Amino acid sequence: MLVDSHAHLLSLEDPVDAVSRAADEGVGKIISIGTGLESSLATIELSRKYRGVYVSVGIHPHSASTFSEEMMREFERLAEDPKVVAIGETGLDYHYMNSPKEDQIRSFEAHMELAKRHCLPFVVHVRDAEEELLSMLRGTNLGQNPGVIHCFSGDYETAKRYLDLGFFISFSGIVTFKRAEEVRDAAAKIPIERLLYETDSPYLAPVPQRGKSNEPRNVVYVAKLISELRGLPLEEFTQVVFENVTELFPKVQKDKNGLI
């Protein structure tokens, strides 16, 4: 069973059609990511229509300037919803700097604490802020399986630094890009029991769909490429990753009854 461990369903032109197409392609679970309070609430509502759609709630680093204690109290409530399996995406993005550093740091710290209080993993976004983010993680009392580094775009040595802290590593369509040799090397080498894959829809469509709007059904291209890198049959590889998903996100049902 294919799993898209990170998608933004509400950012798709037609989420309903996209879920249907994903189901036809053999995708059995999707974790749809909130980027703020409003999108998190709407994503939970959408997830109730589908057996295999789950939600991560939080404030994206780009929107960290909207952070407030009142908003976090709402996320505190949402974290108890059976469809909410993670907190985030959260982290640090110093590339675009859509929110000031201090706001991003404050938001990230609050999200990590929220995740710990509810025994949920957190979904980490990092760009041009690797050293500061790693320093923050090392200074935090992380439990077992604290979360996932989503859309990993670094090399194997960088991946190891996160693995040493207990994180899973998730690979997106970037792994299929021509110049992503270091990412492919990491995908081939990290322990398979720590590996996830995703689309990050509607962004980063994999080859051969590159340049188009991405959607969850395209996760098959990411899965196929990584299974080939590791010399494993696709079915065997996707089974291992399915088990990884249910280990990291315990609220995701282990059934294989399908997405819809």
PDB file of C-alpha atoms in Angstrom:
ATOM      1  CA  MET A   1       0.000   0.000   0.000  1.00  0.00           C
ATOM      2  CA  LEU A   2       1.320   3.432  -0.955  1.00  0.00           C
ATOM      3  CA  VAL A   3       1.271   6.215   1.629  1.00  0.00           C
ATOM      4  CA  ASP A   4       1.672   9.919   0.922  1.00  0.00           C
ATOM      5  CA  SER A   5       3.105  11.066   4.241  1.00  0.00           C
ATOM      6  CA  HIS A   6       2.926  14.797   3.436  1.00  0.00           C
ATOM      7  CA  ALA A   7       0.468  16.586   1.150  1.00  0.00           C
ATOM      8  CA  HIS A   8      -1.460  19.848   1.229  1.00  0.00           C
ATOM      9  CA  LEU A   9      -4.845  18.673  -0.011  1.00  0.00           C
ATOM     10  CA  LEU A  10      -6.517  22.042   0.489  1.00  0.00           C
ATOM     11  CA  SER A  11      -3.988  23.657  -1.842  1.00  0.00           C
ATOM     12  CA  LEU A  12      -5.033  21.408  -4.725  1.00  0.00           C
ATOM     13  CA  GLU A  13      -7.431  22.664  -7.368  1.00  0.00           C
ATOM     14  CA  ASP A  14      -9.897  19.845  -6.609  1.00  0.00           C
ATOM     15  CA  PRO A  15      -9.034  17.864  -3.458  1.00  0.00           C
ATOM     16  CA  VAL A  16     -11.945  15.455  -3.926  1.00  0.00           C
ATOM     17  CA  ASP A  17     -10.848  14.439  -7.420  1.00  0.00           C
ATOM     18  CA  ALA A  18      -7.221  14.236  -6.280  1.00  0.00           C
ATOM     19  CA  VAL A  19      -8.108  11.823  -3.464  1.00  0.00           C
ATOM     20  CA  SER A  20     -10.118   9.705  -5.894  1.00  0.00           C
ATOM     21  CA  ARG A  21      -7.220   9.560  -8.365  1.00  0.00           C
ATOM     22  CA  ALA A  22      -4.822   8.653  -5.562  1.00  0.00           C
ATOM     23  CA  ALA A  23      -7.071   5.792  -4.478  1.00  0.00           C
ATOM     24  CA  ASP A  24      -7.153   4.503  -8.065  1.00  0.00           C
ATOM     25  CA  GLU A  25      -3.327   4.526  -8.076  1.00  0.00           C
ATOM     26  CA  GLY A  26      -3.150   2.407  -4.913  1.00  0.00           C
ATOM     27  CA  VAL A  27      -2.549   5.143  -2.342  1.00  0.00           C
ATOM     28  CA  GLY A  28      -4.145   3.933   0.885  1.00  0.00           C
ATOM     29  CA  LYS A  29      -3.225   6.705   3.337  1.00  0.00           C
ATOM     30  CA  ILE A  30      -2.590  10.440   3.004  1.00  0.00           C
ATOM     31  CA  ILE A  31      -1.418  12.758   5.758  1.00  0.00           C
ATOM     32  CA  SER A  32      -2.640  16.223   4.840  1.00  0.00           C
ATOM     33  CA  ILE A  33      -0.775  19.109   6.415  1.00  0.00           C
ATOM     34  CA  GLY A  34      -2.218  22.261   7.916  1.00  0.00           C
ATOM     35  CA  THR A  35      -0.248  25.493   7.577  1.00  0.00           C
ATOM     36  CA  GLY A  36      -2.289  27.631   9.971  1.00  0.00           C
ATOM     37  CA  LEU A  37      -5.359  27.403  12.182  1.00  0.00           C
ATOM     38  CA  GLU A  38      -7.887  27.962   9.404  1.00  0.00           C
ATOM     39  CA  SER A  39      -6.323  25.422   7.045  1.00  0.00           C
ATOM     40  CA  SER A  40      -5.914  22.908   9.878  1.00  0.00           C
ATOM     41  CA  LEU A  41      -9.609  23.140  10.762  1.00  0.00           C
ATOM     42  CA  ALA A  42     -10.650  22.796   7.119  1.00  0.00           C
ATOM     43  CA  THR A  43      -8.299  19.850   6.592  1.00  0.00           C
ATOM     44  CA  ILE A  44      -9.779  18.021   9.580  1.00  0.00           C
ATOM     45  CA  GLU A  45     -13.234  18.579   8.105  1.00  0.00           C
ATOM     46  CA  LEU A  46     -12.090  17.182   4.756  1.00  0.00           C
ATOM     47  CA  SER A  47     -10.477  14.163   6.426  1.00  0.00           C
ATOM     48  CA  ARG A  48     -13.797  13.101   7.935  1.00  0.00           C
ATOM     49  CA  LYS A  49     -15.025  12.200   4.445  1.00  0.00           C
ATOM     50  CA  TYR A  50     -12.265   9.636   3.903  1.00  0.00           C
ATOM     51  CA  ARG A  51     -11.197   6.572   5.819  1.00  0.00           C
ATOM     52  CA  GLY A  52      -7.525   6.969   4.916  1.00  0.00           C
ATOM     53  CA  VAL A  53      -6.948  10.738   5.138  1.00  0.00           C
ATOM     54  CA  TYR A  54      -5.283  12.019   8.310  1.00  0.00           C
ATOM     55  CA  VAL A  55      -4.139  15.453   9.429  1.00  0.00           C
ATOM     56  CA  SER A  56      -1.178  17.287  10.922  1.00  0.00           C
ATOM     57  CA  VAL A  57      -2.055  20.645  12.482  1.00  0.00           C
ATOM     58  CA  GLY A  58       0.160  23.657  12.975  1.00  0.00           C
ATOM     59  CA  ILE A  59       1.604  26.919  11.696  1.00  0.00           C
ATOM     60  CA  HIS A  60       4.045  26.846   8.782  1.00  0.00           C
ATOM     61  CA  PRO A  61       7.291  28.777   9.393  1.00  0.00           C
ATOM     62  CA  HIS A  62       6.281  31.180   6.616  1.00  0.00           C
ATOM     63  CA  SER A  63       3.264  32.149   8.745  1.00  0.00           C
ATOM     64  CA  ALA A  64       5.013  32.141  12.123  1.00  0.00           C
ATOM     65  CA  SER A  65       4.312  35.858  12.568  1.00  0.00           C
ATOM     66  CA  THR A  66       0.620  34.919  13.027  1.00  0.00           C
ATOM     67  CA  PHE A  67       1.524  32.828  16.095  1.00  0.00           C
ATOM     68  CA  SER A  68      -0.403  33.579  19.283  1.00  0.00           C
ATOM     69  CA  GLU A  69      -1.074  31.823  22.581  1.00  0.00           C
ATOM     70  CA  GLU A  70      -4.776  31.851  21.743  1.00  0.00           C
ATOM     71  CA  MET A  71      -4.075  30.029  18.485  1.00  0.00           C
ATOM     72  CA  MET A  72      -1.967  27.432  20.304  1.00  0.00           C
ATOM     73  CA  ARG A  73      -4.844  26.790  22.703  1.00  0.00           C
ATOM     74  CA  GLU A  74      -6.954  25.924  19.666  1.00  0.00           C
ATOM     75  CA  PHE A  75      -4.254  23.544  18.423  1.00  0.00           C
ATOM     76  CA  GLU A  76      -4.198  22.037  21.921  1.00  0.00           C
ATOM     77  CA  ARG A  77      -7.856  21.140  21.453  1.00  0.00           C
ATOM     78  CA  LEU A  78      -7.395  19.886  17.894  1.00  0.00           C
ATOM     79  CA  ALA A  79      -4.534  17.605  18.939  1.00  0.00           C
ATOM     80  CA  GLU A  80      -7.072  15.370  20.684  1.00  0.00           C
ATOM     81  CA  ASP A  81      -9.048  14.753  17.486  1.00  0.00           C
ATOM     82  CA  PRO A  82      -8.723  11.106  16.353  1.00  0.00           C
ATOM     83  CA  LYS A  83      -7.891  12.259  12.827  1.00  0.00           C
ATOM     84  CA  VAL A  84      -4.993  14.463  13.982  1.00  0.00           C
ATOM     85  CA  VAL A  85      -1.842  12.339  13.925  1.00  0.00           C
ATOM     86  CA  ALA A  86       0.928  14.965  14.148  1.00  0.00           C
ATOM     87  CA  ILE A  87       1.840  18.586  14.864  1.00  0.00           C
ATOM     88  CA  GLY A  88       3.184  20.835  12.104  1.00  0.00           C
ATOM     89  CA  GLU A  89       4.513  21.520   9.750  1.00  0.00           C
ATOM     90  CA  THR A  90       6.762  23.611  11.885  1.00  0.00           C
ATOM     91  CA  GLY A  91      10.431  24.556  11.871  1.00  0.00           C
ATOM     92  CA  LEU A  92      12.717  27.261  10.488  1.00  0.00           C
ATOM     93  CA  ASP A  93      12.889  28.722   6.986  1.00  0.00           C
ATOM     94  CA  TYR A  94      15.575  31.387   6.603  1.00  0.00           C
ATOM     95  CA  HIS A  95      15.525  31.245   2.801  1.00  0.00           C
ATOM     96  CA  TYR A  96      12.405  33.297   2.165  1.00  0.00           C
ATOM     97  CA  MET A  97      12.163  34.892   5.630  1.00  0.00           C
ATOM     98  CA  ASN A  98       8.410  35.402   5.305  1.00  0.00           C
ATOM     99  CA  SER A  99       8.373  35.667   9.100  1.00  0.00           C
ATOM    100  CA  PRO A 100      11.088  37.126  11.360  1.00  0.00           C
ATOM    101  CA  LYS A 101      13.550  34.659  12.897  1.00  0.00           C
ATOM    102  CA  GLU A 102      12.379  35.324  16.429  1.00  0.00           C
ATOM    103  CA  ASP A 103       8.774  34.532  15.474  1.00  0.00           C
ATOM    104  CA  GLN A 104       9.826  31.301  13.771  1.00  0.00           C
ATOM    105  CA  ILE A 105      11.858  30.216  16.791  1.00  0.00           C
ATOM    106  CA  ARG A 106       9.039  30.994  19.219  1.00  0.00           C
ATOM    107  CA  SER A 107       6.510  29.129  17.081  1.00  0.00           C
ATOM    108  CA  PHE A 108       8.799  26.110  16.630  1.00  0.00           C
ATOM    109  CA  GLU A 109       9.429  25.851  20.371  1.00  0.00           C
ATOM    110  CA  ALA A 110       5.693  26.020  21.092  1.00  0.00           C
ATOM    111  CA  HIS A 111       4.922  23.339  18.497  1.00  0.00           C
ATOM    112  CA  MET A 112       7.545  20.983  19.940  1.00  0.00           C
ATOM    113  CA  GLU A 113       6.098  21.420  23.418  1.00  0.00           C
ATOM    114  CA  LEU A 114       2.562  20.861  22.108  1.00  0.00           C
ATOM    115  CA  ALA A 115       3.660  17.646  20.399  1.00  0.00           C
ATOM    116  CA  LYS A 116       5.290  16.365  23.593  1.00  0.00           C
ATOM    117  CA  ARG A 117       2.232  17.129  25.719  1.00  0.00           C
ATOM    118  CA  HIS A 118       0.048  15.081  23.403  1.00  0.00           C
ATOM    119  CA  CYS A 119       2.592  12.346  22.627  1.00  0.00           C
ATOM    120  CA  LEU A 120       2.412  13.211  18.936  1.00  0.00           C
ATOM    121  CA  PRO A 121       5.278  13.440  16.433  1.00  0.00           C
ATOM    122  CA  PHE A 122       6.032  16.781  14.810  1.00  0.00           C
ATOM    123  CA  VAL A 123       6.639  17.475  11.130  1.00  0.00           C
ATOM    124  CA  VAL A 124       9.780  19.547  10.549  1.00  0.00           C
ATOM    125  CA  HIS A 125      10.354  22.042   7.731  1.00  0.00           C
ATOM    126  CA  VAL A 126      13.885  23.412   7.462  1.00  0.00           C
ATOM    127  CA  ARG A 127      15.552  25.551   4.821  1.00  0.00           C
ATOM    128  CA  ASP A 128      18.815  27.478   5.157  1.00  0.00           C
ATOM    129  CA  ALA A 129      18.598  27.054   8.931  1.00  0.00           C
ATOM    130  CA  GLU A 130      20.077  23.600   9.489  1.00  0.00           C
ATOM    131  CA  GLU A 131      22.586  24.432  12.228  1.00  0.00           C
ATOM    132  CA  GLU A 132      20.201  26.518  14.310  1.00  0.00           C
ATOM    133  CA  LEU A 133      17.418  23.956  14.002  1.00  0.00           C
ATOM    134  CA  LEU A 134      19.730  21.088  14.981  1.00  0.00           C
ATOM    135  CA  SER A 135      20.935  23.112  17.960  1.00  0.00           C
ATOM    136  CA  MET A 136      17.340  23.656  19.073  1.00  0.00           C
ATOM    137  CA  LEU A 137      16.542  19.965  18.685  1.00  0.00           C
ATOM    138  CA  ARG A 138      19.601  18.953  20.707  1.00  0.00           C
ATOM    139  CA  GLY A 139      18.535  21.349  23.450  1.00  0.00           C
ATOM    140  CA  THR A 140      15.100  19.755  23.685  1.00  0.00           C
ATOM    141  CA  ASN A 141      14.168  16.644  25.625  1.00  0.00           C
ATOM    142  CA  LEU A 142      13.126  14.603  22.595  1.00  0.00           C
ATOM    143  CA  GLY A 143      11.375  11.308  23.195  1.00  0.00           C
ATOM    144  CA  GLN A 144      11.475   8.214  21.023  1.00  0.00           C
ATOM    145  CA  ASN A 145      10.408   8.872  17.412  1.00  0.00           C
ATOM    146  CA  PRO A 146      10.026  12.649  17.912  1.00  0.00           C
ATOM    147  CA  GLY A 147       9.076  13.378  14.311  1.00  0.00           C
ATOM    148  CA  VAL A 148      10.032  13.539  10.666  1.00  0.00           C
ATOM    149  CA  ILE A 149      12.253  15.804   8.600  1.00  0.00           C
ATOM    150  CA  HIS A 150       9.939  16.372   5.670  1.00  0.00           C
ATOM    151  CA  CYS A 151      11.007  16.965   2.061  1.00  0.00           C
ATOM    152  CA  PHE A 152      14.615  16.125   2.843  1.00  0.00           C
ATOM    153  CA  SER A 153      16.991  17.767   0.375  1.00  0.00           C
ATOM    154  CA  GLY A 154      20.396  17.281   1.995  1.00  0.00           C
ATOM    155  CA  ASP A 155      23.166  14.710   1.849  1.00  0.00           C
ATOM    156  CA  TYR A 156      23.671  11.495   3.798  1.00  0.00           C
ATOM    157  CA  GLU A 157      25.863  13.150   6.453  1.00  0.00           C
ATOM    158  CA  THR A 158      23.115  15.678   7.188  1.00  0.00           C
ATOM    159  CA  ALA A 159      20.515  12.909   7.319  1.00  0.00           C
ATOM    160  CA  LYS A 160      22.642  11.057   9.886  1.00  0.00           C
ATOM    161  CA  ARG A 161      22.559  14.064  12.205  1.00  0.00           C
ATOM    162  CA  TYR A 162      18.769  13.885  12.295  1.00  0.00           C
ATOM    163  CA  LEU A 163      18.740  10.096  12.511  1.00  0.00           C
ATOM    164  CA  ASP A 164      20.995  10.319  15.573  1.00  0.00           C
ATOM    165  CA  LEU A 165      18.255  12.374  17.250  1.00  0.00           C
ATOM    166  CA  GLY A 166      15.618   9.740  16.465  1.00  0.00           C
ATOM    167  CA  PHE A 167      13.965  11.380  13.465  1.00  0.00           C
ATOM    168  CA  PHE A 168      12.526   9.755  10.383  1.00  0.00           C
ATOM    169  CA  ILE A 169      13.562  11.176   6.996  1.00  0.00           C
ATOM    170  CA  SER A 170      10.962  11.774   4.276  1.00  0.00           C
ATOM    171  CA  PHE A 171      11.836  12.098   0.599  1.00  0.00           C
ATOM    172  CA  SER A 172       9.765  14.050  -1.924  1.00  0.00           C
ATOM    173  CA  GLY A 173       9.858  14.366  -5.711  1.00  0.00           C
ATOM    174  CA  ILE A 174      13.224  16.117  -5.329  1.00  0.00           C
ATOM    175  CA  VAL A 175      14.818  12.662  -5.190  1.00  0.00           C
ATOM    176  CA  THR A 176      13.851  12.168  -8.864  1.00  0.00           C
ATOM    177  CA  PHE A 177      15.417  15.428 -10.083  1.00  0.00           C
ATOM    178  CA  LYS A 178      18.458  15.168 -12.347  1.00  0.00           C
ATOM    179  CA  ARG A 179      20.825  17.156 -10.117  1.00  0.00           C
ATOM    180  CA  ALA A 180      19.739  15.573  -6.815  1.00  0.00           C
ATOM    181  CA  GLU A 181      22.570  13.015  -6.624  1.00  0.00           C
ATOM    182  CA  GLU A 182      23.224  13.705  -2.929  1.00  0.00           C
ATOM    183  CA  VAL A 183      19.556  13.246  -2.062  1.00  0.00           C
ATOM    184  CA  ARG A 184      19.452   9.932  -3.935  1.00  0.00           C
ATOM    185  CA  ASP A 185      22.599   8.842  -2.108  1.00  0.00           C
ATOM    186  CA  ALA A 186      20.910   9.583   1.228  1.00  0.00           C
ATOM    187  CA  ALA A 187      17.743   7.745   0.155  1.00  0.00           C
ATOM    188  CA  ALA A 188      19.835   4.705  -0.741  1.00  0.00           C
ATOM    189  CA  LYS A 189      21.847   4.666   2.499  1.00  0.00           C
ATOM    190  CA  ILE A 190      19.685   5.621   5.462  1.00  0.00           C
ATOM    191  CA  PRO A 191      18.237   2.752   7.527  1.00  0.00           C
ATOM    192  CA  ILE A 192      15.104   1.617   5.737  1.00  0.00           C
ATOM    193  CA  GLU A 193      13.160   1.549   9.017  1.00  0.00           C
ATOM    194  CA  ARG A 194      13.621   5.349   9.238  1.00  0.00           C
ATOM    195  CA  LEU A 195      12.508   6.189   5.700  1.00  0.00           C
ATOM    196  CA  LEU A 196       9.261   7.778   4.496  1.00  0.00           C
ATOM    197  CA  TYR A 197       8.207   9.269   1.165  1.00  0.00           C
ATOM    198  CA  GLU A 198       5.801  12.050   0.246  1.00  0.00           C
ATOM    199  CA  THR A 199       4.603  14.339  -2.524  1.00  0.00           C
ATOM    200  CA  ASP A 200       4.393  17.714  -0.729  1.00  0.00           C
ATOM    201  CA  SER A 201       1.512  18.304  -3.159  1.00  0.00           C
ATOM    202  CA  PRO A 202       0.867  20.567  -4.980  1.00  0.00           C
ATOM    203  CA  TYR A 203       4.609  21.316  -5.027  1.00  0.00           C
ATOM    204  CA  LEU A 204       7.679  19.452  -6.324  1.00  0.00           C
ATOM    205  CA  ALA A 205       6.056  17.091  -8.811  1.00  0.00           C
ATOM    206  CA  PRO A 206       8.435  14.195  -9.487  1.00  0.00           C
ATOM    207  CA  VAL A 207       9.851  13.224 -12.844  1.00  0.00           C
ATOM    208  CA  PRO A 208       8.051  12.472 -15.212  1.00  0.00           C
ATOM    209  CA  GLN A 209       5.403  14.935 -13.964  1.00  0.00           C
ATOM    210  CA  ARG A 210       7.883  17.701 -13.145  1.00  0.00           C
ATOM    211  CA  GLY A 211       6.600  21.169 -13.996  1.00  0.00           C
ATOM    212  CA  LYS A 212       2.981  20.212 -13.384  1.00  0.00           C
ATOM    213  CA  SER A 213       0.879  20.641 -10.273  1.00  0.00           C
ATOM    214  CA  ASN A 214       1.683  17.731  -7.984  1.00  0.00           C
ATOM    215  CA  GLU A 215      -0.894  15.463  -6.330  1.00  0.00           C
ATOM    216  CA  PRO A 216      -0.839  12.409  -4.035  1.00  0.00           C
ATOM    217  CA  ARG A 217      -1.139   9.798  -6.791  1.00  0.00           C
ATOM    218  CA  ASN A 218       2.352  10.837  -7.960  1.00  0.00           C
ATOM    219  CA  VAL A 219       3.893   9.390  -4.801  1.00  0.00           C
ATOM    220  CA  VAL A 220       4.260   6.168  -6.790  1.00  0.00           C
ATOM    221  CA  TYR A 221       7.104   7.752  -8.806  1.00  0.00           C
ATOM    222  CA  VAL A 222       8.996   8.604  -5.620  1.00  0.00           C
ATOM    223  CA  ALA A 223       8.418   5.136  -4.171  1.00  0.00           C
ATOM    224  CA  LYS A 224       9.509   3.399  -7.379  1.00  0.00           C
ATOM    225  CA  LEU A 225      12.736   5.362  -7.654  1.00  0.00           C
ATOM    226  CA  ILE A 226      13.769   4.761  -4.040  1.00  0.00           C
ATOM    227  CA  SER A 227      12.881   1.065  -4.225  1.00  0.00           C
ATOM    228  CA  GLU A 228      15.146   0.794  -7.283  1.00  0.00           C
ATOM    229  CA  LEU A 229      17.955   2.654  -5.497  1.00  0.00           C
ATOM    230  CA  ARG A 230      17.723   0.138  -2.679  1.00  0.00           C
ATOM    231  CA  GLY A 231      17.351  -2.900  -4.926  1.00  0.00           C
ATOM    232  CA  LEU A 232      13.980  -3.905  -3.497  1.00  0.00           C
ATOM    233  CA  PRO A 233      10.734  -4.956  -5.191  1.00  0.00           C
ATOM    234  CA  LEU A 234       8.242  -2.085  -5.015  1.00  0.00           C
ATOM    235  CA  GLU A 235       5.674  -4.105  -3.060  1.00  0.00           C
ATOM    236  CA  GLU A 236       8.206  -5.113  -0.415  1.00  0.00           C
ATOM    237  CA  PHE A 237       9.515  -1.559  -0.111  1.00  0.00           C
ATOM    238  CA  THR A 238       6.069   0.030   0.218  1.00  0.00           C
ATOM    239  CA  GLN A 239       5.148  -2.493   2.923  1.00  0.00           C
ATOM    240  CA  VAL A 240       8.170  -1.464   4.991  1.00  0.00           C
ATOM    241  CA  VAL A 241       7.349   2.233   4.579  1.00  0.00           C
ATOM    242  CA  PHE A 242       3.705   1.584   5.505  1.00  0.00           C
ATOM    243  CA  GLU A 243       4.942   0.020   8.748  1.00  0.00           C
ATOM    244  CA  ASN A 244       7.241   3.016   9.306  1.00  0.00           C
ATOM    245  CA  VAL A 245       4.285   5.390   8.921  1.00  0.00           C
ATOM    246  CA  THR A 246       2.188   3.527  11.479  1.00  0.00           C
ATOM    247  CA  GLU A 247       5.138   3.448  13.884  1.00  0.00           C
ATOM    248  CA  LEU A 248       5.782   7.184  13.641  1.00  0.00           C
ATOM    249  CA  PHE A 249       2.095   8.129  13.559  1.00  0.00           C
ATOM    250  CA  PRO A 250       0.417   5.652  15.961  1.00  0.00           C
ATOM    251  CA  LYS A 251      -3.035   7.164  15.353  1.00  0.00           C
ATOM    252  CA  VAL A 252      -2.889   6.096  11.695  1.00  0.00           C
ATOM    253  CA  GLN A 253      -4.916   2.899  11.398  1.00  0.00           C
ATOM    254  CA  LYS A 254      -2.921  -0.173  10.394  1.00  0.00           C
ATOM    255  CA  ASP A 255      -5.764  -1.508   8.240  1.00  0.00           C
ATOM    256  CA  LYS A 256      -5.393  -1.740   4.491  1.00  0.00           C
ATOM    257  CA  ASN A 257      -9.012  -0.994   3.648  1.00  0.00           C
ATOM    258  CA  GLY A 258      -8.096   1.804   1.272  1.00  0.00           C
ATOM    259  CA  LEU A 259      -8.269   5.556   1.130  1.00  0.00           C
ATOM    260  CA  ILE A 260     -11.959   6.174   0.450  1.00  0.00           C
TER     261      ILE A 260
END
